[in-house]
């Protein structure tokens, strides 16, 4: 088999066989096929697409490029959750403890962040001493003991995806549905999840700007899950503005704690209750999403969600006292107000640019090697639809290095748009996709 022939076939609109897909994924993982040939193939796939069978085969080939985590010694149905990427997305820190408190085992492998703010692991490291360097045995013991563990992604989990994603990232071939779907689903399947809830973002801050494309992406992933015997649900959610109010690591941890206590922003709370409900249904703890939502609301009200977060932090070496006294978390020395330049209504807040404004302050990584400052970030005071008067505070910058504040402020102001007429607040939850089809709200 020759890579040249595969590229030519796809370039001419042909369909790759299972053997051909296995051949290029295996060859690329082993370093036997060069980047330039795989990038040519990715571009051919970008233009000529893959059908469902090819997409499922690509997913399986990526899973088989590394090890599959064996979580069979964990009792119960392991339900994982994945978001297609958002700015200031704190949901895992809230959902994990909430769902675990409801009795669904949470065995999660998370990553560090690149760009924007940190990943879930970076955020958890705001708790002094917290570590994801636990052995798989300890990890499983923790899930069986307290219902939750968060580990780091091992190097040998879907290694083909690491190479392919990095290559796509620099060759303008990320935003193809089959490629995104196989990339995400391969990692979830290799992580040992029995069932998967996907938060598929739509809007200006998402890969898929158009709602129809987001539904189609969700359908693609649900089909892959169904094909490999993992129940999968996709929830389509709006990303026309950042989620919640906090963007920054420790700031998002505080927001997560507040949300677990019932004092979180409405959109973040609603999203967590919605995703969590589906997780409980898939995990066999409720018959309907409505019933599940009541259970989760009870977990917020009786404080068992925030107690579960404490247990998690303690089990992985972190200081749980930080949860009762958030002033112990990494902080910022300077807080600067950003004010509305005009009277009117907030029309849009470009999530990506808010992410960059936080990155400039040091909340995210420019490169894999960069250090991040866990204490800095941005708190939004006004969101889409809010009325403002010129000079009202629309956001606050939390900084430790004053020389970075002006550039961040410019980016932040540029992310906001205003208009003089009333703006309708966007609906967060747009619909769900299950193996039975699409339901739009
Ligand atoms: N997230 C992933 O993990 N892979 C993609 O291709 C896109 C988003
Ligand atoms: Ca947030």
Coordinates of C-alpha atoms and ligand atoms in Angstrom, one line a residue:
X1 CA 0.0 0.0 0.0
X2 CA 1.3 3.5 -0.9
X3 CA 0.4 6.7 0.9
X4 CA 0.5 8.4 -2.5
X5 CA -2.4 6.3 -3.8
X6 CA -4.5 7.1 -0.7
X7 CA -3.9 10.9 -1.1
X8 CA -4.8 10.6 -4.8
X9 CA -8.0 8.6 -4.1
X10 CA -9.2 11.0 -1.6
X11 CA -8.2 14.0 -3.7
X12 CA -10.4 12.6 -6.5
X13 CA -13.4 12.1 -4.1
X14 CA -13.0 8.4 -3.4
X15 CA -13.7 6.5 -0.3
X16 CA -10.9 5.1 1.8
X17 CA -11.2 1.4 2.9
X18 CA -10.8 0.2 6.5
X19 CA -7.3 -1.2 5.6
X20 CA -6.2 2.1 4.0
X21 CA -7.3 4.1 7.1
X22 CA -5.5 1.7 9.4
X23 CA -2.4 1.9 7.2
X24 CA -2.0 5.7 7.4
X25 CA -2.9 6.0 11.1
X26 CA -0.5 3.2 12.0
X27 CA 2.2 4.4 9.7
X28 CA 2.0 8.0 10.9
X29 CA 2.0 7.0 14.6
X30 CA 5.2 5.0 14.0
X31 CA 6.8 7.8 12.2
X32 CA 6.9 5.9 8.9
X33 CA 4.8 8.3 7.0
X34 CA 6.0 11.9 6.8
X35 CA 4.0 15.0 7.9
X36 CA 3.7 16.4 4.4
X37 CA 1.9 13.3 3.1
X38 CA -0.5 13.2 6.0
X39 CA -1.2 16.9 5.7
X40 CA -2.0 16.5 2.0
X41 CA -4.4 13.7 3.0
X42 CA -6.0 15.9 5.8
X43 CA -6.6 18.6 3.2
X44 CA -8.1 16.2 0.8
X45 CA -10.4 14.9 3.6
X46 CA -11.2 18.5 4.5
X47 CA -12.5 19.2 0.9
X48 CA -13.9 15.8 0.0
X49 CA -15.1 14.7 3.5
X50 CA -15.5 11.2 4.9
X51 CA -18.6 9.2 5.1
X52 CA -19.9 7.6 8.4
X53 CA -18.1 4.3 7.8
X54 CA -14.8 6.1 7.1
X55 CA -15.3 8.3 10.2
X56 CA -16.0 5.3 12.5
X57 CA -12.9 3.5 11.1
X58 CA -10.7 6.5 11.6
X59 CA -11.9 6.7 15.2
X60 CA -11.2 3.0 15.8
X61 CA -7.7 3.3 14.2
X62 CA -6.9 6.3 16.5
X63 CA -8.1 4.4 19.6
X64 CA -6.0 1.4 18.6
X65 CA -2.9 3.5 18.1
X66 CA -2.4 3.4 21.9
X67 CA -3.7 1.8 25.0
X68 CA -7.3 1.7 26.2
X69 CA -7.7 2.4 29.9
X70 CA -9.3 -0.5 31.7
X71 CA -11.8 0.8 34.2
X72 CA -13.7 -2.5 34.5
X73 CA -12.9 -2.8 38.2
X74 CA -14.9 0.4 38.9
X75 CA -18.4 -0.4 40.0
X76 CA -21.2 1.2 38.0
X77 CA -21.6 2.9 34.7
X78 CA -18.8 5.4 34.0
X79 CA -20.1 8.4 32.2
X80 CA -17.7 10.9 30.8
X81 CA -18.3 14.4 29.6
X82 CA -16.6 16.4 26.9
X83 CA -16.9 19.9 25.7
X84 CA -15.8 20.9 22.1
X85 CA -14.0 23.8 23.6
X86 CA -15.0 27.0 25.3
X87 CA -13.6 30.1 27.0
X88 CA -13.9 30.1 30.8
X89 CA -15.5 26.7 30.7
X90 CA -15.5 25.6 34.3
X91 CA -18.1 22.8 34.0
X92 CA -15.9 19.8 34.9
X93 CA -15.1 21.3 38.3
X94 CA -18.8 21.5 39.0
X95 CA -20.2 18.5 37.2
X96 CA -17.6 16.1 38.5
X97 CA -18.4 16.5 42.2
X98 CA -22.2 16.9 41.5
X99 CA -22.5 13.8 39.5
X100 CA -20.3 11.8 41.9
X101 CA -22.4 12.9 44.8
X102 CA -25.4 11.5 42.9
X103 CA -23.7 8.1 42.8
X104 CA -22.4 8.0 39.2
X105 CA -18.7 7.2 39.2
X106 CA -16.6 9.9 37.7
X107 CA -13.2 8.6 36.4
X108 CA -11.9 11.5 34.4
X109 CA -8.7 12.1 32.5
X110 CA -8.2 15.8 31.9
X111 CA -5.6 17.9 30.1
X112 CA -3.7 21.1 30.7
X113 CA -4.7 24.1 28.7
X114 CA -3.1 25.6 25.7
X115 CA -4.0 29.2 24.9
X116 CA -6.9 31.0 26.7
X117 CA -7.0 29.8 30.3
X118 CA -5.6 26.6 31.7
X119 CA -7.3 23.2 31.6
X120 CA -9.1 21.4 34.4
X121 CA -5.8 20.2 35.8
X122 CA -4.2 23.7 35.9
X123 CA -7.3 24.9 37.7
X124 CA -7.2 22.2 40.3
X125 CA -3.6 23.0 41.0
X126 CA -4.9 26.2 42.5
X127 CA -5.4 24.0 45.6
X128 CA -2.0 23.9 47.1
X129 CA -0.5 20.3 46.8
X130 CA -3.1 19.0 44.4
X131 CA -1.7 16.4 42.0
X132 CA -2.9 14.2 39.1
X133 CA 0.3 12.1 39.4
X134 CA -1.6 9.2 40.9
X135 CA -1.1 5.6 39.8
X136 CA -3.9 3.9 37.9
X137 CA -4.4 1.7 41.0
X138 CA -4.8 4.7 43.3
X139 CA -7.0 6.4 40.7
X140 CA -9.4 3.4 40.6
X141 CA -9.3 3.1 44.4
X142 CA -10.4 6.8 44.7
X143 CA -13.3 6.3 42.3
X144 CA -14.4 3.2 44.2
X145 CA -13.9 5.0 47.5
X146 CA -15.2 8.5 47.1
X147 CA -16.8 8.3 43.6
X148 CA -14.4 10.6 41.8
X149 CA -10.8 10.9 40.5
X150 CA -9.2 13.2 38.0
X151 CA -6.1 12.0 36.3
X152 CA -3.7 13.4 33.7
X153 CA -3.9 12.2 30.2
X154 CA -1.2 9.6 29.7
X155 CA 1.1 9.9 26.7
X156 CA -0.1 6.6 25.3
X157 CA -3.8 7.5 25.1
X158 CA -4.7 7.9 21.5
X159 CA -1.1 8.9 20.4
X160 CA -2.2 9.2 16.8
X161 CA -4.6 12.0 17.8
X162 CA -1.8 13.9 19.4
X163 CA 0.2 13.9 16.2
X164 CA -2.8 14.4 13.9
X165 CA -4.3 17.3 16.0
X166 CA -1.0 19.1 16.1
X167 CA -0.6 18.7 12.4
X168 CA -4.2 19.9 11.6
X169 CA -3.7 22.8 13.9
X170 CA -0.9 24.2 11.7
X171 CA -2.3 23.2 8.3
X172 CA -5.8 24.8 8.6
X173 CA -7.6 21.4 8.7
X174 CA -9.1 21.4 12.2
X175 CA -12.7 22.4 11.4
X176 CA -13.8 19.3 9.5
X177 CA -16.6 17.4 11.1
X178 CA -15.3 13.9 10.6
X179 CA -11.8 14.9 11.8
X180 CA -13.1 16.7 14.9
X181 CA -15.6 13.9 15.7
X182 CA -13.0 11.1 15.4
X183 CA -10.5 13.1 17.4
X184 CA -12.8 13.7 20.3
X185 CA -14.5 10.4 20.4
X186 CA -11.2 8.4 20.1
X187 CA -10.0 10.0 23.3
X188 CA -13.2 9.4 25.2
X189 CA -13.3 5.7 24.0
X190 CA -9.7 5.2 24.9
X191 CA -10.3 6.7 28.4
X192 CA -12.6 3.8 29.2
X193 CA -16.0 5.6 29.3
X194 CA -19.1 3.5 29.2
X195 CA -21.3 6.4 28.2
X196 CA -20.5 9.9 27.0
X197 CA -22.2 13.3 27.2
X198 CA -21.0 15.9 24.7
X199 CA -21.3 19.6 25.1
X200 CA -21.2 20.8 21.5
X201 CA -20.7 24.5 21.3
X202 CA -22.2 26.7 18.6
X203 CA -21.7 30.3 17.7
X204 CA -18.9 32.9 17.3
X205 CA -16.7 31.3 20.0
X206 CA -17.0 27.7 18.7
X207 CA -15.5 25.7 15.9
X208 CA -18.9 25.5 14.3
X209 CA -20.3 29.0 14.0
X210 CA -23.6 27.8 12.4
X211 CA -26.2 25.9 14.5
X212 CA -27.0 23.4 11.8
X213 CA -23.3 22.5 11.6
X214 CA -23.1 22.0 15.4
X215 CA -26.1 19.6 15.3
X216 CA -24.4 17.8 12.4
X217 CA -21.2 17.5 14.4
X218 CA -23.1 16.2 17.4
X219 CA -24.9 13.7 15.2
X220 CA -21.6 12.5 13.8
X221 CA -20.2 11.9 17.3
X222 CA -23.4 10.2 18.5
X223 CA -23.2 7.9 15.5
X224 CA -19.6 7.0 16.3
X225 CA -20.5 6.3 20.0
X226 CA -23.5 4.1 18.9
X227 CA -21.3 2.3 16.4
X228 CA -18.8 1.3 19.1
X229 CA -21.5 0.5 21.7
X230 CA -21.2 3.6 24.0
X231 CA -24.4 5.5 24.7
X232 CA -23.7 9.0 23.6
X233 CA -25.7 12.2 23.9
X234 CA -24.8 15.6 22.4
X235 CA -26.2 18.8 23.9
X236 CA -25.9 21.9 21.6
X237 CA -25.0 25.0 23.6
X238 CA -24.5 28.6 22.7
X239 CA -21.0 30.1 22.7
X240 CA -21.7 33.6 21.4
X241 CA -20.1 34.8 24.7
X242 CA -18.0 33.3 27.5
X243 CA -19.7 31.0 29.9
X244 CA -20.2 32.3 33.4
X245 CA -18.4 35.4 34.6
X246 CA -14.9 34.2 35.5
X247 CA -12.1 33.7 33.0
X248 CA -8.8 32.6 34.7
X249 CA -7.8 29.7 36.8
X250 CA -8.3 30.5 40.5
X251 CA -11.2 32.8 39.5
X252 CA -12.9 29.9 37.8
X253 CA -12.3 27.7 40.8
X254 CA -14.1 30.3 43.0
X255 CA -16.9 30.4 40.4
X256 CA -17.2 26.6 40.5
X257 CA -17.3 26.6 44.3
X258 CA -20.0 29.3 44.3
X259 CA -22.0 27.3 41.7
X260 CA -21.8 24.1 43.7
X261 CA -23.2 26.2 46.6
X262 CA -26.1 27.5 44.5
X263 CA -24.7 31.0 44.0
X264 CA -23.3 30.6 40.5
X265 CA -24.1 32.6 37.4
X266 CA -27.4 31.5 35.8
X267 CA -25.9 30.3 32.5
X268 CA -23.2 28.2 34.1
X269 CA -25.7 26.7 36.6
X270 CA -28.2 25.9 33.8
X271 CA -25.5 24.2 31.7
X272 CA -24.2 22.1 34.6
X273 CA -27.7 21.0 35.5
X274 CA -28.5 20.1 31.9
X275 CA -25.3 18.2 31.2
X276 CA -25.4 16.6 34.6
X277 CA -29.0 15.4 34.1
X278 CA -28.0 13.6 31.0
X279 CA -25.1 12.0 32.8
X280 CA -27.4 10.8 35.6
X281 CA -29.8 9.3 33.1
X282 CA -27.0 7.5 31.2
X283 CA -25.5 6.4 34.6
X284 CA -28.8 4.8 35.5
X285 CA -29.6 7.1 38.5
X286 CA -32.7 8.7 37.0
X287 CA -35.3 7.7 34.4
X288 CA -35.8 11.2 32.9
X289 CA -33.7 14.3 32.6
X290 CA -36.4 16.2 34.7
X291 CA -36.1 13.7 37.5
X292 CA -32.3 13.9 37.3
X293 CA -32.3 17.7 37.4
X294 CA -34.3 17.6 40.7
X295 CA -31.7 15.2 42.2
X296 CA -28.9 17.6 41.2
X297 CA -30.7 20.7 42.5
X298 CA -31.0 18.8 45.8
X299 CA -27.2 18.1 45.8
X300 CA -26.6 21.8 45.5
X301 CA -29.1 22.7 48.2
X302 CA -27.9 20.1 50.8
X303 CA -24.2 21.0 50.2
X304 CA -23.2 17.4 49.2
X305 CA -21.7 18.7 45.9
X306 CA -19.3 21.1 47.5
X307 CA -18.4 18.4 50.1
X308 CA -17.6 16.0 47.3
X309 CA -15.2 18.6 45.8
X310 CA -13.5 18.8 49.2
X311 CA -13.1 15.0 49.2
X312 CA -11.6 15.1 45.7
X313 CA -9.1 17.8 46.6
X314 CA -8.1 16.0 49.8
X315 CA -7.8 12.6 48.2
X316 CA -5.3 14.0 45.6
X317 CA -3.1 15.8 48.0
X318 CA -4.6 19.3 47.9
X319 CA -5.6 21.5 50.8
X320 CA -9.4 21.3 51.1
X321 CA -9.5 24.3 53.5
X322 CA -9.1 26.5 50.4
X323 CA -12.8 25.7 49.6
X324 CA -14.1 27.4 52.8
X325 CA -11.6 30.2 52.6
X326 CA -11.0 31.1 48.9
X327 CA -8.7 34.0 49.9
X328 CA -6.0 31.2 50.3
X329 CA -6.2 30.5 46.5
X330 CA -3.6 32.2 44.3
X331 CA -4.7 35.9 43.8
X332 CA -4.0 39.1 42.0
X333 CA -2.2 42.2 43.3
X334 CA -4.1 44.6 41.1
X335 CA -7.7 44.9 40.1
X336 CA -8.5 47.3 37.3
X337 CA -12.0 48.3 36.2
X338 CA -12.9 48.3 32.5
X339 CA -15.7 50.8 31.7
X340 CA -18.4 51.0 29.0
X341 CA -17.3 53.5 26.3
X342 CA -21.0 54.3 25.3
X343 CA -24.6 54.1 26.5
X344 CA -26.6 51.2 25.2
X345 CA -26.9 47.4 25.4
X346 CA -24.2 44.8 25.1
X347 CA -24.7 43.2 21.7
X348 CA -21.9 40.6 21.7
X349 CA -18.8 39.5 23.7
X350 CA -16.3 37.6 21.5
X351 CA -15.3 34.7 23.6
X352 CA -12.0 34.1 21.8
X353 CA -10.9 37.6 22.4
X354 CA -11.8 37.5 26.1
X355 CA -9.7 34.4 26.2
X356 CA -6.8 36.2 24.6
X357 CA -7.2 39.1 27.0
X358 CA -6.8 36.6 29.9
X359 CA -3.9 34.9 28.2
X360 CA -2.1 38.3 27.9
X361 CA -2.3 38.6 31.7
X362 CA -0.7 35.2 32.1
X363 CA -3.8 33.0 32.7
X364 CA -3.0 30.8 29.7
X365 CA -0.1 29.3 27.9
X366 CA 1.4 30.8 24.6
X367 CA 3.4 27.6 24.1
X368 CA 3.4 24.2 25.8
X369 CA 6.3 25.3 27.9
X370 CA 4.9 28.6 29.3
X371 CA 4.3 29.0 33.0
X372 CA 0.8 30.2 33.9
X373 CA -0.2 32.6 36.6
X374 CA -3.1 30.9 38.4
X375 CA -4.2 34.1 40.2
X376 CA -4.9 36.4 37.2
X377 CA -7.8 36.7 34.8
X378 CA -11.0 38.6 34.0
X379 CA -14.4 38.9 35.7
X380 CA -17.2 40.0 33.4
X381 CA -19.7 42.3 35.0
X382 CA -21.9 42.8 32.0
X383 CA -23.1 40.1 29.5
X384 CA -25.0 40.1 26.3
X385 CA -28.4 41.8 26.6
X386 CA -27.3 43.9 29.7
X387 CA -28.0 47.6 29.6
X388 CA -25.0 49.9 30.3
X389 CA -24.4 53.6 30.8
X390 CA -21.2 55.1 29.6
X391 CA -18.6 54.7 32.4
X392 CA -20.3 51.6 34.0
X393 CA -17.9 48.8 34.9
X394 CA -18.3 46.1 32.3
X395 CA -15.4 43.9 33.4
X396 CA -12.5 43.7 35.9
X397 CA -9.0 42.8 35.1
X398 CA -7.1 40.8 37.8
X399 CA -3.4 41.2 37.2
X400 CA 0.0 40.6 38.9
X401 CA 2.0 42.4 36.2
X402 CA 0.8 46.0 35.6
X403 CA 2.7 46.2 32.3
X404 CA 0.3 43.8 30.8
X405 CA -2.9 45.5 31.8
X406 CA -3.2 48.0 28.9
X407 CA -2.9 45.4 26.2
X408 CA -5.3 43.2 27.9
X409 CA -7.8 46.1 28.4
X410 CA -7.6 46.9 24.7
X411 CA -8.3 43.3 23.7
X412 CA -11.2 43.1 26.3
X413 CA -12.8 46.3 25.1
X414 CA -12.5 45.2 21.5
X415 CA -14.3 41.9 22.4
X416 CA -17.4 43.9 23.4
X417 CA -19.8 45.3 21.0
X418 CA -22.7 47.6 21.9
X419 CA -25.8 49.0 20.2
X420 CA -28.4 51.5 21.2
X421 CA -31.5 49.3 20.9
X422 CA -32.5 46.4 23.3
X423 CA -30.7 43.1 22.7
X424 CA -32.4 39.8 23.4
X425 CA -30.3 37.5 25.6
X426 CA -29.2 34.4 23.8
X427 CA -30.8 31.0 24.7
X428 CA -28.0 28.8 26.1
X429 CA -29.3 25.2 25.4
X430 CA -30.2 24.8 21.7
X431 CA -31.1 21.1 21.6
X432 CA -30.0 17.5 22.0
X433 CA -28.9 14.7 19.7
X434 CA -29.4 11.1 20.7
X435 CA -29.3 7.9 18.8
X436 CA -33.0 8.5 18.2
X437 CA -32.3 11.7 16.3
X438 CA -32.1 15.5 16.7
X439 CA -34.4 17.5 19.0
X440 CA -34.1 21.3 18.5
X441 CA -35.5 23.6 21.3
Ligands
LIG1 N1 -11.0 19.1 20.2 C1 -10.3 17.9 19.9 O1 -9.9 17.2 20.8 N2 -10.1 17.6 18.6 C2 -10.5 18.4 17.6 O2 -10.2 18.0 16.5 C3 -11.2 19.6 17.9 C4 -11.4 19.9 19.2
LIG2 CA1 -16.4 30.9 33.5

